[in-house]
Short mmCIF file of C-alpha atoms and ligand atoms in Angstrom, two decimals:
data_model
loop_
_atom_site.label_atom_id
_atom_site.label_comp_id
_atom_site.label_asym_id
_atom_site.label_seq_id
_atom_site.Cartn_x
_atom_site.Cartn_y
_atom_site.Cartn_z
CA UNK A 1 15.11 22.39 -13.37
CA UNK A 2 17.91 22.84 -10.79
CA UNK A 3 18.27 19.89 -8.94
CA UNK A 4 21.21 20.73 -5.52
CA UNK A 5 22.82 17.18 -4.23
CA UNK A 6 25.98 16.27 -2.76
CA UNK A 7 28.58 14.67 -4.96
CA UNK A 8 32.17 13.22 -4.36
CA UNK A 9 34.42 14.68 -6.91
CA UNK A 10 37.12 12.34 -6.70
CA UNK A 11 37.95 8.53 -5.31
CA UNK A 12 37.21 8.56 -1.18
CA UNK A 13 36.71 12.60 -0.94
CA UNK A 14 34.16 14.39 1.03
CA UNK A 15 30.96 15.05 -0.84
CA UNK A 16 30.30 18.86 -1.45
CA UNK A 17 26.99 20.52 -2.39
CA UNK A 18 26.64 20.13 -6.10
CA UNK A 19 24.15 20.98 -8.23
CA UNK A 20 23.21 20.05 -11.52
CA UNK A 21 20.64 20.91 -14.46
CA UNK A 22 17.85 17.85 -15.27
CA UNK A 23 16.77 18.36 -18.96
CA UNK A 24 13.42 17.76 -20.07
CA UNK A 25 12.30 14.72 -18.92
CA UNK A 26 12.05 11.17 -21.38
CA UNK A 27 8.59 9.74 -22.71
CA UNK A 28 8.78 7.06 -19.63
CA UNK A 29 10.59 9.42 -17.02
CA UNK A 30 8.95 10.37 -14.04
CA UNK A 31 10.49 13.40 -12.08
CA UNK A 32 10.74 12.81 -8.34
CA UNK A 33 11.05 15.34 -5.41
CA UNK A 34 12.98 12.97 -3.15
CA UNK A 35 12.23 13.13 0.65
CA UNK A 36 14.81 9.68 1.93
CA UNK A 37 18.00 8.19 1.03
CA UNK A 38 19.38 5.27 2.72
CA UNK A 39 23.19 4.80 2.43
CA UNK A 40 24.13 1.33 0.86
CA UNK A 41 27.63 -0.03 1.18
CA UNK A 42 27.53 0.13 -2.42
CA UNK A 43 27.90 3.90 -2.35
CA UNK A 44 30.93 4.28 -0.28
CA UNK A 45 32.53 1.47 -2.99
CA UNK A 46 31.09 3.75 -5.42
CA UNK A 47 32.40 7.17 -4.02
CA UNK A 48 35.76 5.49 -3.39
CA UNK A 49 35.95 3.72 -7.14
CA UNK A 50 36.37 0.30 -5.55
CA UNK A 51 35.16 -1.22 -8.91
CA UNK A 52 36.74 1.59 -11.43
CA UNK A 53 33.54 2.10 -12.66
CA UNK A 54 32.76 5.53 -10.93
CA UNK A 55 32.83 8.70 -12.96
CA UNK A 56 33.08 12.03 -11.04
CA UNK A 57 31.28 14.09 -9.83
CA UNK A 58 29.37 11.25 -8.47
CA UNK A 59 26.34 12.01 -6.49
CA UNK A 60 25.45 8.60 -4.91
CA UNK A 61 22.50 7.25 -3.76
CA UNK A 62 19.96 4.00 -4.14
CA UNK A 63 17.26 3.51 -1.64
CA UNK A 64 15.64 6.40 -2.72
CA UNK A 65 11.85 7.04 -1.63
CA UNK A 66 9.79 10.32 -2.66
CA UNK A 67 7.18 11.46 -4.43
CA UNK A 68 6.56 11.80 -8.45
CA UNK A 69 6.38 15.83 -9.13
CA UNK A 70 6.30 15.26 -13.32
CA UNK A 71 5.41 12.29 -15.77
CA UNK A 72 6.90 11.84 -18.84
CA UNK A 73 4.30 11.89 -21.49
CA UNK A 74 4.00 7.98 -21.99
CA UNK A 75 3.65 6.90 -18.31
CA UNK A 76 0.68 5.76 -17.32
CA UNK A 77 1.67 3.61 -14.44
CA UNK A 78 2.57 6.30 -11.80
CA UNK A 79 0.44 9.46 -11.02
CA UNK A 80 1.50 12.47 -9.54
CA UNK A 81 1.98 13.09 -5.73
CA UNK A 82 2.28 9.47 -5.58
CA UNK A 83 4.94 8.43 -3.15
CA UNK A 84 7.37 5.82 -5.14
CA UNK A 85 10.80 4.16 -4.18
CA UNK A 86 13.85 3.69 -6.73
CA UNK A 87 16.58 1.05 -5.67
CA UNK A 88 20.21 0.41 -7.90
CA UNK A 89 18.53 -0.22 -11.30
CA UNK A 90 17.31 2.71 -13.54
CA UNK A 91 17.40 1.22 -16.83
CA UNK A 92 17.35 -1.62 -19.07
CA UNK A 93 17.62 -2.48 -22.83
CA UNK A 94 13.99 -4.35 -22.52
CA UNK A 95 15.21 -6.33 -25.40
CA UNK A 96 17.40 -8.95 -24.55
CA UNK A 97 17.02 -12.51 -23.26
CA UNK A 98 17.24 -11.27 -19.93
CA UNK A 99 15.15 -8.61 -20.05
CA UNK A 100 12.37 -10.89 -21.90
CA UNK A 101 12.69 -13.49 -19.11
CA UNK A 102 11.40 -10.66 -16.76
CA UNK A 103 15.54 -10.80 -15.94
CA UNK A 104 16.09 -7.56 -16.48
CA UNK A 105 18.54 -7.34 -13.31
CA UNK A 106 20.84 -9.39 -15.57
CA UNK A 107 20.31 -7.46 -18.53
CA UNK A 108 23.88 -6.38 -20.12
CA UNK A 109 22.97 -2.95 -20.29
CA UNK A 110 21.74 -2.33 -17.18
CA UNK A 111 21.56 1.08 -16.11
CA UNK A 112 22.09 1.62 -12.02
CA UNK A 113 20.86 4.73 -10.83
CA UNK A 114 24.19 6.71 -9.37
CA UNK A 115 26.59 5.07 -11.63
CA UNK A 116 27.41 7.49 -15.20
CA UNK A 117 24.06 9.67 -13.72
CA UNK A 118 23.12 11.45 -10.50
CA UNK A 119 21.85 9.40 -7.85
CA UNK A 120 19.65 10.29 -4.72
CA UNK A 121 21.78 12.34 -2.24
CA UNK A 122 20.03 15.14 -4.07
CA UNK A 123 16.57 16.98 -3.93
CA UNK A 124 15.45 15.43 -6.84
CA UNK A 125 15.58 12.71 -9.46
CA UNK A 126 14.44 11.77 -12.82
CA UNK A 127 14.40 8.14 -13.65
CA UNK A 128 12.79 5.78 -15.75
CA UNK A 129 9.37 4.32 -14.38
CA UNK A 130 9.64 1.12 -14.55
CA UNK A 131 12.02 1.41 -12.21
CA UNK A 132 9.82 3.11 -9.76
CA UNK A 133 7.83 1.86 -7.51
CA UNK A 134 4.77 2.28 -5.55
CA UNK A 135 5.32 2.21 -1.74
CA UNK A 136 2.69 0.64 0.11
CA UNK A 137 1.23 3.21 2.66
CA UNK A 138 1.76 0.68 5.85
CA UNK A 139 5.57 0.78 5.23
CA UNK A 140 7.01 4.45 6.46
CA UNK A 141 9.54 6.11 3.65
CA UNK A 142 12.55 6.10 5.95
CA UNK A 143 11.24 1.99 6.46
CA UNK A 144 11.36 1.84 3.08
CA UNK A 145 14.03 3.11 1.75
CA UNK A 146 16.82 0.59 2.60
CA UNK A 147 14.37 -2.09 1.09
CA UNK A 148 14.72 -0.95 -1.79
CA UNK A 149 18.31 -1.91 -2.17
CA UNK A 150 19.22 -3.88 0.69
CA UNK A 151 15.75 -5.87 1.18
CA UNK A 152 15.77 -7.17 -2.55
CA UNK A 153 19.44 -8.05 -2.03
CA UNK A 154 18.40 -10.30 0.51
CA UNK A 155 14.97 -11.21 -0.80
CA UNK A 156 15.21 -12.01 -3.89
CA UNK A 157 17.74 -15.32 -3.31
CA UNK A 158 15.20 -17.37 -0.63
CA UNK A 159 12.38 -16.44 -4.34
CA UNK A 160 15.10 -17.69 -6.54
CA UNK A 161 16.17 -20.39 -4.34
CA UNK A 162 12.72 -21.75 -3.45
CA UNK A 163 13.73 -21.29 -0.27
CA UNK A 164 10.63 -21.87 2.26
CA UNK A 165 9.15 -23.46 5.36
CA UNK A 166 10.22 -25.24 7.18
CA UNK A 167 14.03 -25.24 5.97
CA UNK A 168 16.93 -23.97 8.04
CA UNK A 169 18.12 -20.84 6.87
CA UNK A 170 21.25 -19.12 8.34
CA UNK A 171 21.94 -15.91 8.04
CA UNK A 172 25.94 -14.75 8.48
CA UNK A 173 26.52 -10.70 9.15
CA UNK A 174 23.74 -8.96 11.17
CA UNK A 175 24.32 -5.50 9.71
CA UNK A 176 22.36 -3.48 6.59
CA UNK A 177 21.78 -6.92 5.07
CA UNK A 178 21.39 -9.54 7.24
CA UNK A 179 18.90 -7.83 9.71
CA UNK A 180 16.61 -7.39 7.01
CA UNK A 181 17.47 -11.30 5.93
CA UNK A 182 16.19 -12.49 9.00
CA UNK A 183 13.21 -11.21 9.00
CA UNK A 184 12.21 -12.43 5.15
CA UNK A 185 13.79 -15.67 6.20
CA UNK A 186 11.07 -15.51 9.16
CA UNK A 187 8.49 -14.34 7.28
CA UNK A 188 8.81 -17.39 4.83
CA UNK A 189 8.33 -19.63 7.78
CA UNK A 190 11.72 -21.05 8.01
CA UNK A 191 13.83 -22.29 11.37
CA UNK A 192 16.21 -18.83 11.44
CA UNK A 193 19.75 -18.80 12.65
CA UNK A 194 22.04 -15.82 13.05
CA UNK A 195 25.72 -16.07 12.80
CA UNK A 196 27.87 -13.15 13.82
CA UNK A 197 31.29 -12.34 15.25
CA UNK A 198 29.41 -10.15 17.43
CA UNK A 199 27.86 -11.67 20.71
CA UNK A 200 25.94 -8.32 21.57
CA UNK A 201 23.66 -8.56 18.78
CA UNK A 202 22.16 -11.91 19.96
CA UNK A 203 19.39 -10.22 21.67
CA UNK A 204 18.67 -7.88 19.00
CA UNK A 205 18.99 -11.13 16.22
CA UNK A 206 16.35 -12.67 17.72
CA UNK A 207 13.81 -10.23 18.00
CA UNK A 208 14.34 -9.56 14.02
CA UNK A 209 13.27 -13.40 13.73
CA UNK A 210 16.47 -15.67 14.49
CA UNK A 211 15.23 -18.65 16.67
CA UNK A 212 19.24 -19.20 17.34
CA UNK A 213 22.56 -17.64 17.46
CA UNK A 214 26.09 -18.50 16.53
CA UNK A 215 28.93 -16.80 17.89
CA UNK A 216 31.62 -17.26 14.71
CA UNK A 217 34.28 -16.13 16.64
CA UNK A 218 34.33 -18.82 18.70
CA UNK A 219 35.06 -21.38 16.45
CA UNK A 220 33.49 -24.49 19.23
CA UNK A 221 30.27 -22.89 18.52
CA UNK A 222 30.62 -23.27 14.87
CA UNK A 223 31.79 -26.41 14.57
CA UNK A 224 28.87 -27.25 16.55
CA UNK A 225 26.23 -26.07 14.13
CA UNK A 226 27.75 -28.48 11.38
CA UNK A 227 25.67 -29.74 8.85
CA UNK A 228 22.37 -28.12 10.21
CA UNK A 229 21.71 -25.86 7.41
CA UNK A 230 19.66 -26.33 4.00
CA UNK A 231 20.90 -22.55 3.29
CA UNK A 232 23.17 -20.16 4.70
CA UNK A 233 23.10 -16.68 3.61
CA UNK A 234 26.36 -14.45 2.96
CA UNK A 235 25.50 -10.98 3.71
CA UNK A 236 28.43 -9.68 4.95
CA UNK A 237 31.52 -7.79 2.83
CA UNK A 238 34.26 -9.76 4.39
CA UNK A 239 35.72 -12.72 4.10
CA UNK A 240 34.86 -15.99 5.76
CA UNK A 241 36.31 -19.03 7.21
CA UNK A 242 34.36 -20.80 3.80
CA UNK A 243 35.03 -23.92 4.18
CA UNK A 244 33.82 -23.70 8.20
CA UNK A 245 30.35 -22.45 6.47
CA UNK A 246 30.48 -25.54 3.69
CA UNK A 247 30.50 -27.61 6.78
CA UNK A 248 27.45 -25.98 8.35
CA UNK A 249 25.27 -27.24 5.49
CA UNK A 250 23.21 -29.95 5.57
CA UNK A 251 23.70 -32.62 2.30
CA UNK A 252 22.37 -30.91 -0.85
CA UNK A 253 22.29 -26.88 1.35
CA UNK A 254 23.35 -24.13 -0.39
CA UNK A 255 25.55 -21.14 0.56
CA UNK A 256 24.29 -17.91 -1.20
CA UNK A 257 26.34 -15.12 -1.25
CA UNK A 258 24.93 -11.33 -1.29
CA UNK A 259 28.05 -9.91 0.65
CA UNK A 260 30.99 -8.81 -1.51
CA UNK A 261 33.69 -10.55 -0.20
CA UNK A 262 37.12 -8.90 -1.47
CA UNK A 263 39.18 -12.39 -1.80
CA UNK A 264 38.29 -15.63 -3.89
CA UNK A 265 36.16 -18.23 -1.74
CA UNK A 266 38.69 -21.22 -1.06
CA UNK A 267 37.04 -24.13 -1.12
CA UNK A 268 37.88 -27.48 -2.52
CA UNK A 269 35.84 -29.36 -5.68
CA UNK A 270 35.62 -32.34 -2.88
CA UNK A 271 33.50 -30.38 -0.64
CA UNK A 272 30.90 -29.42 -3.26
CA UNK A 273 31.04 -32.85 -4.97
CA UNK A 274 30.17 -34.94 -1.63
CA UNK A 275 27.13 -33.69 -0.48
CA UNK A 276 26.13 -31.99 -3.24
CA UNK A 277 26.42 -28.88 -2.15
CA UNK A 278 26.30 -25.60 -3.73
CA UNK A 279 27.89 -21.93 -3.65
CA UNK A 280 25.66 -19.14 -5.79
CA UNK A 281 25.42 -15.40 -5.94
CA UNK A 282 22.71 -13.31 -6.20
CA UNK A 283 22.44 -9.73 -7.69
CA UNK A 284 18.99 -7.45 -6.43
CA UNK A 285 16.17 -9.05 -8.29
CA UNK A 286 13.68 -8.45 -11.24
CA UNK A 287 11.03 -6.09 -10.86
CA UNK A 288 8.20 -7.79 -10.36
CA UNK A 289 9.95 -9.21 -6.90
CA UNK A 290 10.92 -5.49 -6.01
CA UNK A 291 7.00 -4.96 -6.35
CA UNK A 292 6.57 -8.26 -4.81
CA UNK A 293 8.89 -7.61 -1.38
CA UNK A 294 7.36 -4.53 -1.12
CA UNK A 295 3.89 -5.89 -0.48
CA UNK A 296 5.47 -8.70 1.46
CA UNK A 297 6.93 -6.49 3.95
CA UNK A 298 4.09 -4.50 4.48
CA UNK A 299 1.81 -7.54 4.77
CA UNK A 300 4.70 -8.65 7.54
CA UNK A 301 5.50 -5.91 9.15
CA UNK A 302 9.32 -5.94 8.05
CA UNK A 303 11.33 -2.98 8.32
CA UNK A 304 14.74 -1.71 8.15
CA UNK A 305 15.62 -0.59 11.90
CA UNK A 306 17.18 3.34 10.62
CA UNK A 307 18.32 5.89 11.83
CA UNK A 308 17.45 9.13 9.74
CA UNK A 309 20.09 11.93 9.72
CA UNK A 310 19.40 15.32 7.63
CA UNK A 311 21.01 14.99 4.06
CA UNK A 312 23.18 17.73 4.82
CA UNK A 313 24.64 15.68 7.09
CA UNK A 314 25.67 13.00 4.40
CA UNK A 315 29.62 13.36 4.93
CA UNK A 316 29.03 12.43 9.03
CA UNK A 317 26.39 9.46 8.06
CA UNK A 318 28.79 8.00 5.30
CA UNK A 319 31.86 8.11 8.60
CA UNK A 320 29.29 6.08 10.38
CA UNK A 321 29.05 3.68 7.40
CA UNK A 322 32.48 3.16 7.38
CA UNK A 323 33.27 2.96 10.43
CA UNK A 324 30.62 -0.15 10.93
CA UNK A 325 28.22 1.72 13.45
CA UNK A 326 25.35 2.56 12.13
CA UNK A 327 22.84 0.03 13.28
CA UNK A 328 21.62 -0.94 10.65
CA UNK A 329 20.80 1.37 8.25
CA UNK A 330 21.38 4.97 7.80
CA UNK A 331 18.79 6.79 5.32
CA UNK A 332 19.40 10.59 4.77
CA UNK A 333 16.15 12.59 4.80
CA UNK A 334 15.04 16.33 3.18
CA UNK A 335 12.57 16.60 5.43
CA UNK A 336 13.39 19.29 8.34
CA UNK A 337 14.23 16.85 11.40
CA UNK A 338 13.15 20.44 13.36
CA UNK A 339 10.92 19.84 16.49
CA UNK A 340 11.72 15.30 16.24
ZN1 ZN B 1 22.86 -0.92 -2.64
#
């Protein structure tokens, strides 16, 4: 089968149409005819080999939603014309520690989906079916999409965490990440703050869930909200004043960071050691809390505010990207916008 997508051939080109052949599908793949794409940060580090780990053509692509078109002949999970979501995982050795700790996320030969293989700024993909899953029908596929990526980014730390009512969570960037952080964090019932160099999106941070709002850039402000947080959440790619945010916890909180932040986070051994405080990462999650945040959105309500663009439009939507506007999420779409 033909499959036409839209790859970058080389580190921070333009993608051009592409198109490439998909052999005969594995015993666990399912084939699926992909109708959204949401556009990840992750992809523009991809396309412009940020983490020399991107072999061209590279067709990117990870909050794909669509609907399964073949089944490999050992899948039994997934039937056809069911509608299914894929985020950056695709594969896993199922053997290791991880992967028999339901880890698999941290499995050392974890497969993502549009790194070394074609990703979903295409018509079509074929992937493994455990990493597919089943999208609820009261979340919409252009809703859905970004979760796939994004919402377990942010999800799956306040699981990990035990982070839950009624703790003070703050969340730091309102963009792709941390709109969809504020929400979880509301949905588990916790006291929500949003921090943001960005005054405008006050309004807009508190209709997502944030009961309060931090200007950063003002560093008064900041210094006010010291120790008043049992977690704050990372979520954006730049760097911080750290030690400011180390201050904002409360004894014991924990800063969790989901944002890639280019530079090493300064901060001294005396500020963990006095109040016990903590720094951790967090990388998507397992798949049993994909399946799991997928059900918890629907149950409340939480979407990913998009904005849907044709897929032939990718090269204009990744400019948007870049340039920090889209608000919040961009997810490309097959479907003929004609008549919308
Ligand atoms: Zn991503």
């Amino acid at each position: 089968m033909k499959i036409d997508c839209y790859a970058a051939f080389g580190p921070k080109q333009q993608l051009k149409k592409h198109s490439y052949t998909q052999e005969e599908l594995g015993l666990h793949d399912v084939l699926i005819a992909i109708t959204h794409c949401g556009i990840c940060h992750s992809d523009i580090h991809l396309i412009d080999d940020d983490w020399g780990m991107s072999v061209y053509p590279l067709v990117p692509g990870h909050e794909i939603v669509g609907t399964v078109i073949e089944r490999g002949e050992k899948v039994q999970s997934l039937k056809k014309g069911e509608r299914v979501g894929v985020g950056w995982q695709a594969g896993a050795c199922f053997e290791c520690e991880w992967c028999m700790k339901g880890d698999e996320n941290l499995c050392d030969k974890d497969q993502p989906t549009c790194v070394r293989r074609p990703g979903g700024y295409a018509t079509a993909i074929a992937i493994d079916s455990r990493f597919a899953f089943s999208i609820p029908p009261e979340l919409s596929s252009e809703n859905a999409a970004p979760l796939l990526c994004g919402g377990i980014t942010v999800y799956s730390p306040l699981r990990q965490y035990d982070i839950k009512a009624p703790m003070k969570v703050g969340v730091v960037g309102i963009g792709g990440l941390g709109h969809l952080a504020l929400q979880f964090a509301k949905g588990f019932g916790c006291e929500v703050t949003a921090f943001s160099h960005t005054p405008s999106k006050e309004k807009e941070a508190k209709e997502l869930g944030a009961q309060h709002f931090v200007n950063i850039s003002d560093s008064a402000e900041l210094k006010k909200a010291s120790r008043s947080m049992d977690t704050v959440i990372s979520a954006v790619s730049s760097d911080l004043d750290w030690k400011a945010f180390m201050g904002v916890l409360r004894p014991k909180g924990k800063l969790i960071v989901v944002g890639a932040s280019p530079n090493p986070i300064n901060v001294t051994a005396g500020v963990l050691i006095g109040d016990q405080k903590m720094i951790a990462g967090s990388v998507i999650g397992n798949r049993w809390l994909i399946k799991e945040m997928l059900e918890f959105s629907a149950r409340h309500n939480i979407q990913a505010k998009t904005e849907v663009m044709p897929m032939s439009d990718a090269n204009t939507a990744i400019k948007k990207v870049r340039e920090n506007k889209a608000r919040y999420r961009i997810v490309l779409t097959n479907i003929s916008q004609k008549g919308k």
